[in-house]
Amino acid sequence: MADILPGNAPAPVGSMPLNDERDIVQCRAAVRQLTAGLKFSLVEQTKMITAASELARNTVIYGGGGRMRWEVVQQGVRAGLRLHFEDEGPGIPDIEQALTDGWTSGSGLGMGLSGSRRLVNDFSIDSKVGEGTRVTIARWK
Ligand SMILES: Nc1ncnc2c1ncn2[C@@H]1O[C@H](COP(=O)(O)OP(=O)(O)O)[C@@H](O)[C@H]1O
Ligand SMILES: [Mg+2]
């Protein structure tokens, strides 16, 4: 969070740890600040924050901790925010199943991955059993 100073433009790239509930709160605040800095509407901000929150929680709970990396990106005239949620945890054996509405291996609602996919413009999962998981999302203004 040291990379984001209140009132200043957020750093265009950065990384923060995701190891516990407090980090998830920090992550939400960081994504709020980044999207506000990009002049996302409140609805757009909320979509990205909600998706980030779900993915950060998965990183903590299922991935055994990891990090969020962010990049402010430009595609032609469109500015956007890309977020990577990374861990070196157990990985996801069946990604299609994990993306199914309502499917959970734990005690969740099974709506985190599927829900966040619907809230963003770009969504990808890269996961290897025994190596870890990276979920990448982006929203464009
Ligand atoms: N980072 C991760 N590492 C390992 N498994 C994961 C990870 N993220 C998600 N999963 C798997 O995908 C399932 C679905 O995730 P999600 O849709 O967020 O639902 P929930 O969190 O309610 O279980 C999880 O139950 C878990 O088995
Ligand atoms: Mg979840």
PDB file of C-alpha atoms and ligand atoms in Angstrom:
ATOM      1  CA  MET A   1       0.000   0.000   0.000  1.00  0.00           C
ATOM      2  CA  ALA A   2       3.000   2.267   0.338  1.00  0.00           C
ATOM      3  CA  ASP A   3       2.806   2.660  -3.426  1.00  0.00           C
ATOM      4  CA  ILE A   4      -0.525   4.421  -3.194  1.00  0.00           C
ATOM      5  CA  LEU A   5      -0.498   7.710  -1.375  1.00  0.00           C
ATOM      6  CA  PRO A   6      -3.861   9.318  -0.669  1.00  0.00           C
ATOM      7  CA  GLY A   7      -4.472  12.245  -2.967  1.00  0.00           C
ATOM      8  CA  ASN A   8      -1.733  11.227  -5.372  1.00  0.00           C
ATOM      9  CA  ALA A   9      -2.143   9.423  -8.652  1.00  0.00           C
ATOM     10  CA  PRO A  10      -1.676   5.694  -8.053  1.00  0.00           C
ATOM     11  CA  ALA A  11       1.508   4.042  -9.277  1.00  0.00           C
ATOM     12  CA  PRO A  12       0.857   2.529 -12.728  1.00  0.00           C
ATOM     13  CA  VAL A  13       2.156  -0.859 -11.600  1.00  0.00           C
ATOM     14  CA  GLY A  14       2.466  -2.392  -8.171  1.00  0.00           C
ATOM     15  CA  SER A  15       2.038  -5.384  -5.968  1.00  0.00           C
ATOM     16  CA  MET A  16       0.576  -6.090  -2.551  1.00  0.00           C
ATOM     17  CA  PRO A  17       0.513  -9.196  -0.382  1.00  0.00           C
ATOM     18  CA  LEU A  18      -2.670 -11.198   0.162  1.00  0.00           C
ATOM     19  CA  ASN A  19      -2.229 -13.287   3.257  1.00  0.00           C
ATOM     20  CA  ASP A  20      -5.154 -12.506   5.525  1.00  0.00           C
ATOM     21  CA  GLU A  21      -8.455 -10.709   5.938  1.00  0.00           C
ATOM     22  CA  ARG A  22      -6.724  -7.389   6.597  1.00  0.00           C
ATOM     23  CA  ASP A  23      -4.919  -7.656   3.267  1.00  0.00           C
ATOM     24  CA  ILE A  24      -8.266  -8.204   1.539  1.00  0.00           C
ATOM     25  CA  VAL A  25      -9.542  -4.946   3.050  1.00  0.00           C
ATOM     26  CA  GLN A  26      -6.360  -3.203   1.819  1.00  0.00           C
ATOM     27  CA  CYS A  27      -6.831  -4.738  -1.606  1.00  0.00           C
ATOM     28  CA  ARG A  28     -10.365  -3.353  -1.844  1.00  0.00           C
ATOM     29  CA  ALA A  29      -9.087   0.086  -0.863  1.00  0.00           C
ATOM     30  CA  ALA A  30      -6.280  -0.092  -3.431  1.00  0.00           C
ATOM     31  CA  VAL A  31      -8.659  -1.066  -6.238  1.00  0.00           C
ATOM     32  CA  ARG A  32     -11.035   1.712  -5.203  1.00  0.00           C
ATOM     33  CA  GLN A  33      -8.202   4.225  -5.376  1.00  0.00           C
ATOM     34  CA  LEU A  34      -6.876   2.918  -8.690  1.00  0.00           C
ATOM     35  CA  THR A  35     -10.277   2.876 -10.393  1.00  0.00           C
ATOM     36  CA  ALA A  36     -11.187   6.292  -8.983  1.00  0.00           C
ATOM     37  CA  GLY A  37      -7.855   7.601 -10.279  1.00  0.00           C
ATOM     38  CA  LEU A  38      -8.799   6.273 -13.708  1.00  0.00           C
ATOM     39  CA  LYS A  39     -12.128   8.122 -13.458  1.00  0.00           C
ATOM     40  CA  PHE A  40     -14.188   4.940 -13.540  1.00  0.00           C
ATOM     41  CA  SER A  41     -17.840   5.602 -12.690  1.00  0.00           C
ATOM     42  CA  LEU A  42     -18.997   4.492  -9.242  1.00  0.00           C
ATOM     43  CA  VAL A  43     -20.742   1.484 -10.792  1.00  0.00           C
ATOM     44  CA  GLU A  44     -17.569   0.513 -12.683  1.00  0.00           C
ATOM     45  CA  GLN A  45     -15.491   0.969  -9.529  1.00  0.00           C
ATOM     46  CA  THR A  46     -17.844  -1.238  -7.542  1.00  0.00           C
ATOM     47  CA  LYS A  47     -17.767  -4.003 -10.155  1.00  0.00           C
ATOM     48  CA  MET A  48     -13.972  -4.098 -10.152  1.00  0.00           C
ATOM     49  CA  ILE A  49     -13.759  -3.900  -6.351  1.00  0.00           C
ATOM     50  CA  THR A  50     -16.291  -6.710  -5.950  1.00  0.00           C
ATOM     51  CA  ALA A  51     -14.444  -8.955  -8.419  1.00  0.00           C
ATOM     52  CA  ALA A  52     -11.088  -8.170  -6.787  1.00  0.00           C
ATOM     53  CA  SER A  53     -12.496  -8.890  -3.358  1.00  0.00           C
ATOM     54  CA  GLU A  54     -13.704 -12.362  -4.393  1.00  0.00           C
ATOM     55  CA  LEU A  55     -10.424 -13.240  -6.099  1.00  0.00           C
ATOM     56  CA  ALA A  56      -8.344 -11.906  -3.217  1.00  0.00           C
ATOM     57  CA  ARG A  57     -10.361 -14.063  -0.826  1.00  0.00           C
ATOM     58  CA  ASN A  58      -9.752 -17.135  -2.990  1.00  0.00           C
ATOM     59  CA  THR A  59      -6.020 -16.363  -2.988  1.00  0.00           C
ATOM     60  CA  VAL A  60      -6.042 -16.236   0.812  1.00  0.00           C
ATOM     61  CA  ILE A  61      -8.385 -19.157   1.499  1.00  0.00           C
ATOM     62  CA  TYR A  62      -7.617 -21.667  -1.269  1.00  0.00           C
ATOM     63  CA  GLY A  63      -4.214 -20.486  -2.450  1.00  0.00           C
ATOM     64  CA  GLY A  64      -2.752 -20.261   1.036  1.00  0.00           C
ATOM     65  CA  GLY A  65      -1.819 -16.626   0.420  1.00  0.00           C
ATOM     66  CA  GLY A  66      -0.180 -14.801  -2.446  1.00  0.00           C
ATOM     67  CA  ARG A  67      -0.371 -11.347  -3.931  1.00  0.00           C
ATOM     68  CA  MET A  68      -2.236  -8.958  -6.190  1.00  0.00           C
ATOM     69  CA  ARG A  69      -0.274  -7.218  -8.914  1.00  0.00           C
ATOM     70  CA  TRP A  70      -1.856  -4.328 -10.773  1.00  0.00           C
ATOM     71  CA  GLU A  71      -1.172  -2.553 -14.033  1.00  0.00           C
ATOM     72  CA  VAL A  72      -2.785   0.565 -15.389  1.00  0.00           C
ATOM     73  CA  VAL A  73      -3.061  -0.194 -19.085  1.00  0.00           C
ATOM     74  CA  GLN A  74      -3.782   1.781 -22.217  1.00  0.00           C
ATOM     75  CA  GLN A  75      -5.289   0.309 -25.378  1.00  0.00           C
ATOM     76  CA  GLY A  76      -5.569   3.032 -27.984  1.00  0.00           C
ATOM     77  CA  VAL A  77      -7.629   5.748 -26.320  1.00  0.00           C
ATOM     78  CA  ARG A  78      -9.045   3.395 -23.667  1.00  0.00           C
ATOM     79  CA  ALA A  79      -7.516   3.274 -20.217  1.00  0.00           C
ATOM     80  CA  GLY A  80      -8.030   0.231 -18.076  1.00  0.00           C
ATOM     81  CA  LEU A  81      -6.946  -1.621 -14.991  1.00  0.00           C
ATOM     82  CA  ARG A  82      -5.548  -5.140 -15.082  1.00  0.00           C
ATOM     83  CA  LEU A  83      -5.225  -7.158 -11.879  1.00  0.00           C
ATOM     84  CA  HIS A  84      -3.400 -10.438 -11.322  1.00  0.00           C
ATOM     85  CA  PHE A  85      -4.192 -12.636  -8.297  1.00  0.00           C
ATOM     86  CA  GLU A  86      -1.334 -15.071  -7.823  1.00  0.00           C
ATOM     87  CA  ASP A  87      -0.503 -17.858  -5.421  1.00  0.00           C
ATOM     88  CA  GLU A  88       1.779 -20.884  -5.202  1.00  0.00           C
ATOM     89  CA  GLY A  89      -0.938 -23.001  -3.631  1.00  0.00           C
ATOM     90  CA  PRO A  90      -2.487 -26.353  -4.618  1.00  0.00           C
ATOM     91  CA  GLY A  91      -3.892 -25.178  -7.955  1.00  0.00           C
ATOM     92  CA  ILE A  92      -7.308 -25.917  -9.478  1.00  0.00           C
ATOM     93  CA  PRO A  93      -7.692 -29.469 -10.878  1.00  0.00           C
ATOM     94  CA  ASP A  94     -10.790 -28.721 -12.979  1.00  0.00           C
ATOM     95  CA  ILE A  95     -11.084 -25.076 -14.011  1.00  0.00           C
ATOM     96  CA  GLU A  96     -14.375 -25.526 -15.850  1.00  0.00           C
ATOM     97  CA  GLN A  97     -15.952 -27.011 -12.727  1.00  0.00           C
ATOM     98  CA  ALA A  98     -14.490 -24.227 -10.572  1.00  0.00           C
ATOM     99  CA  LEU A  99     -16.108 -21.675 -12.899  1.00  0.00           C
ATOM    100  CA  THR A 100     -19.549 -23.259 -12.550  1.00  0.00           C
ATOM    101  CA  ASP A 101     -22.093 -21.137 -10.683  1.00  0.00           C
ATOM    102  CA  GLY A 102     -22.567 -22.570  -7.211  1.00  0.00           C
ATOM    103  CA  TRP A 103     -19.653 -25.018  -7.246  1.00  0.00           C
ATOM    104  CA  THR A 104     -17.382 -24.857  -4.209  1.00  0.00           C
ATOM    105  CA  SER A 105     -14.800 -27.241  -2.804  1.00  0.00           C
ATOM    106  CA  GLY A 106     -15.133 -25.500   0.527  1.00  0.00           C
ATOM    107  CA  SER A 107     -18.026 -23.902   2.332  1.00  0.00           C
ATOM    108  CA  GLY A 108     -18.481 -20.880   0.082  1.00  0.00           C
ATOM    109  CA  LEU A 109     -21.346 -20.005  -2.246  1.00  0.00           C
ATOM    110  CA  GLY A 110     -19.350 -20.990  -5.302  1.00  0.00           C
ATOM    111  CA  MET A 111     -20.050 -17.666  -6.975  1.00  0.00           C
ATOM    112  CA  GLY A 112     -16.657 -15.977  -6.651  1.00  0.00           C
ATOM    113  CA  LEU A 113     -14.988 -17.023  -9.903  1.00  0.00           C
ATOM    114  CA  SER A 114     -18.151 -17.125 -12.007  1.00  0.00           C
ATOM    115  CA  GLY A 115     -19.431 -13.858 -10.535  1.00  0.00           C
ATOM    116  CA  SER A 116     -16.198 -11.965 -10.982  1.00  0.00           C
ATOM    117  CA  ARG A 117     -15.950 -13.183 -14.569  1.00  0.00           C
ATOM    118  CA  ARG A 118     -19.264 -11.461 -15.284  1.00  0.00           C
ATOM    119  CA  LEU A 119     -18.159  -8.214 -13.637  1.00  0.00           C
ATOM    120  CA  VAL A 120     -15.111  -7.566 -15.817  1.00  0.00           C
ATOM    121  CA  ASN A 121     -14.227  -7.228 -19.503  1.00  0.00           C
ATOM    122  CA  ASP A 122     -11.291  -9.684 -19.584  1.00  0.00           C
ATOM    123  CA  PHE A 123     -10.928 -12.785 -17.436  1.00  0.00           C
ATOM    124  CA  SER A 124      -8.394 -15.613 -17.551  1.00  0.00           C
ATOM    125  CA  ILE A 125      -7.216 -18.374 -15.243  1.00  0.00           C
ATOM    126  CA  ASP A 126      -3.875 -20.089 -15.377  1.00  0.00           C
ATOM    127  CA  SER A 127      -3.563 -22.868 -12.809  1.00  0.00           C
ATOM    128  CA  LYS A 128      -1.401 -25.950 -12.385  1.00  0.00           C
ATOM    129  CA  VAL A 129      -2.003 -28.564  -9.717  1.00  0.00           C
ATOM    130  CA  GLY A 130       0.822 -28.476  -7.221  1.00  0.00           C
ATOM    131  CA  GLU A 131       2.193 -25.200  -8.580  1.00  0.00           C
ATOM    132  CA  GLY A 132      -0.364 -22.478  -8.098  1.00  0.00           C
ATOM    133  CA  THR A 133      -2.972 -20.250  -9.632  1.00  0.00           C
ATOM    134  CA  ARG A 134      -3.069 -16.938 -11.410  1.00  0.00           C
ATOM    135  CA  VAL A 135      -6.376 -15.222 -12.194  1.00  0.00           C
ATOM    136  CA  THR A 136      -6.127 -12.130 -14.368  1.00  0.00           C
ATOM    137  CA  ILE A 137      -8.952  -9.634 -14.836  1.00  0.00           C
ATOM    138  CA  ALA A 138      -9.257  -6.296 -16.564  1.00  0.00           C
ATOM    139  CA  ARG A 139     -11.865  -3.590 -16.937  1.00  0.00           C
ATOM    140  CA  TRP A 140     -11.741  -0.856 -19.490  1.00  0.00           C
ATOM    141  CA  LYS A 141     -13.207   2.568 -19.151  1.00  0.00           C
TER     142      LYS A 141
HETATM  143  N1  LIG B   1      -6.570 -19.564  -5.844  1.00  0.00           N
HETATM  144  C1  LIG B   1      -7.166 -20.773  -5.813  1.00  0.00           C
HETATM  145  N2  LIG B   1      -6.451 -21.902  -5.549  1.00  0.00           N
HETATM  146  C2  LIG B   1      -7.028 -23.122  -5.515  1.00  0.00           C
HETATM  147  N3  LIG B   1      -8.351 -23.320  -5.737  1.00  0.00           N
HETATM  148  C3  LIG B   1      -9.121 -22.248  -6.003  1.00  0.00           C
HETATM  149  C4  LIG B   1      -8.586 -20.930  -6.054  1.00  0.00           C
HETATM  150  N4  LIG B   1      -9.589 -20.081  -6.351  1.00  0.00           N
HETATM  151  C5  LIG B   1     -10.690 -20.829  -6.474  1.00  0.00           C
HETATM  152  N5  LIG B   1     -10.431 -22.134  -6.262  1.00  0.00           N
HETATM  153  C6  LIG B   1     -11.372 -23.267  -6.352  1.00  0.00           C
HETATM  154  O1  LIG B   1     -12.490 -22.853  -7.104  1.00  0.00           O
HETATM  155  C7  LIG B   1     -13.678 -23.050  -6.333  1.00  0.00           C
HETATM  156  C8  LIG B   1     -14.709 -22.003  -6.697  1.00  0.00           C
HETATM  157  O2  LIG B   1     -14.286 -20.709  -6.256  1.00  0.00           O
HETATM  158  P1  LIG B   1     -15.381 -19.581  -6.010  1.00  0.00           P
HETATM  159  O3  LIG B   1     -16.220 -19.498  -7.248  1.00  0.00           O
HETATM  160  O4  LIG B   1     -14.709 -18.350  -5.556  1.00  0.00           O
HETATM  161  O5  LIG B   1     -16.303 -20.196  -4.877  1.00  0.00           O
HETATM  162  P2  LIG B   1     -16.064 -20.343  -3.285  1.00  0.00           P
HETATM  163  O6  LIG B   1     -14.970 -19.375  -2.888  1.00  0.00           O
HETATM  164  O7  LIG B   1     -17.379 -19.982  -2.696  1.00  0.00           O
HETATM  165  O8  LIG B   1     -15.665 -21.763  -3.050  1.00  0.00           O
HETATM  166  C9  LIG B   1     -13.222 -23.022  -4.901  1.00  0.00           C
HETATM  167  O9  LIG B   1     -14.127 -23.700  -4.056  1.00  0.00           O
HETATM  168  C10 LIG B   1     -11.869 -23.713  -4.994  1.00  0.00           C
HETATM  169  O10 LIG B   1     -12.023 -25.116  -5.037  1.00  0.00           O
HETATM  170 MG    MG B   2     -14.462 -17.611  -3.635  1.00  0.00          MG
END
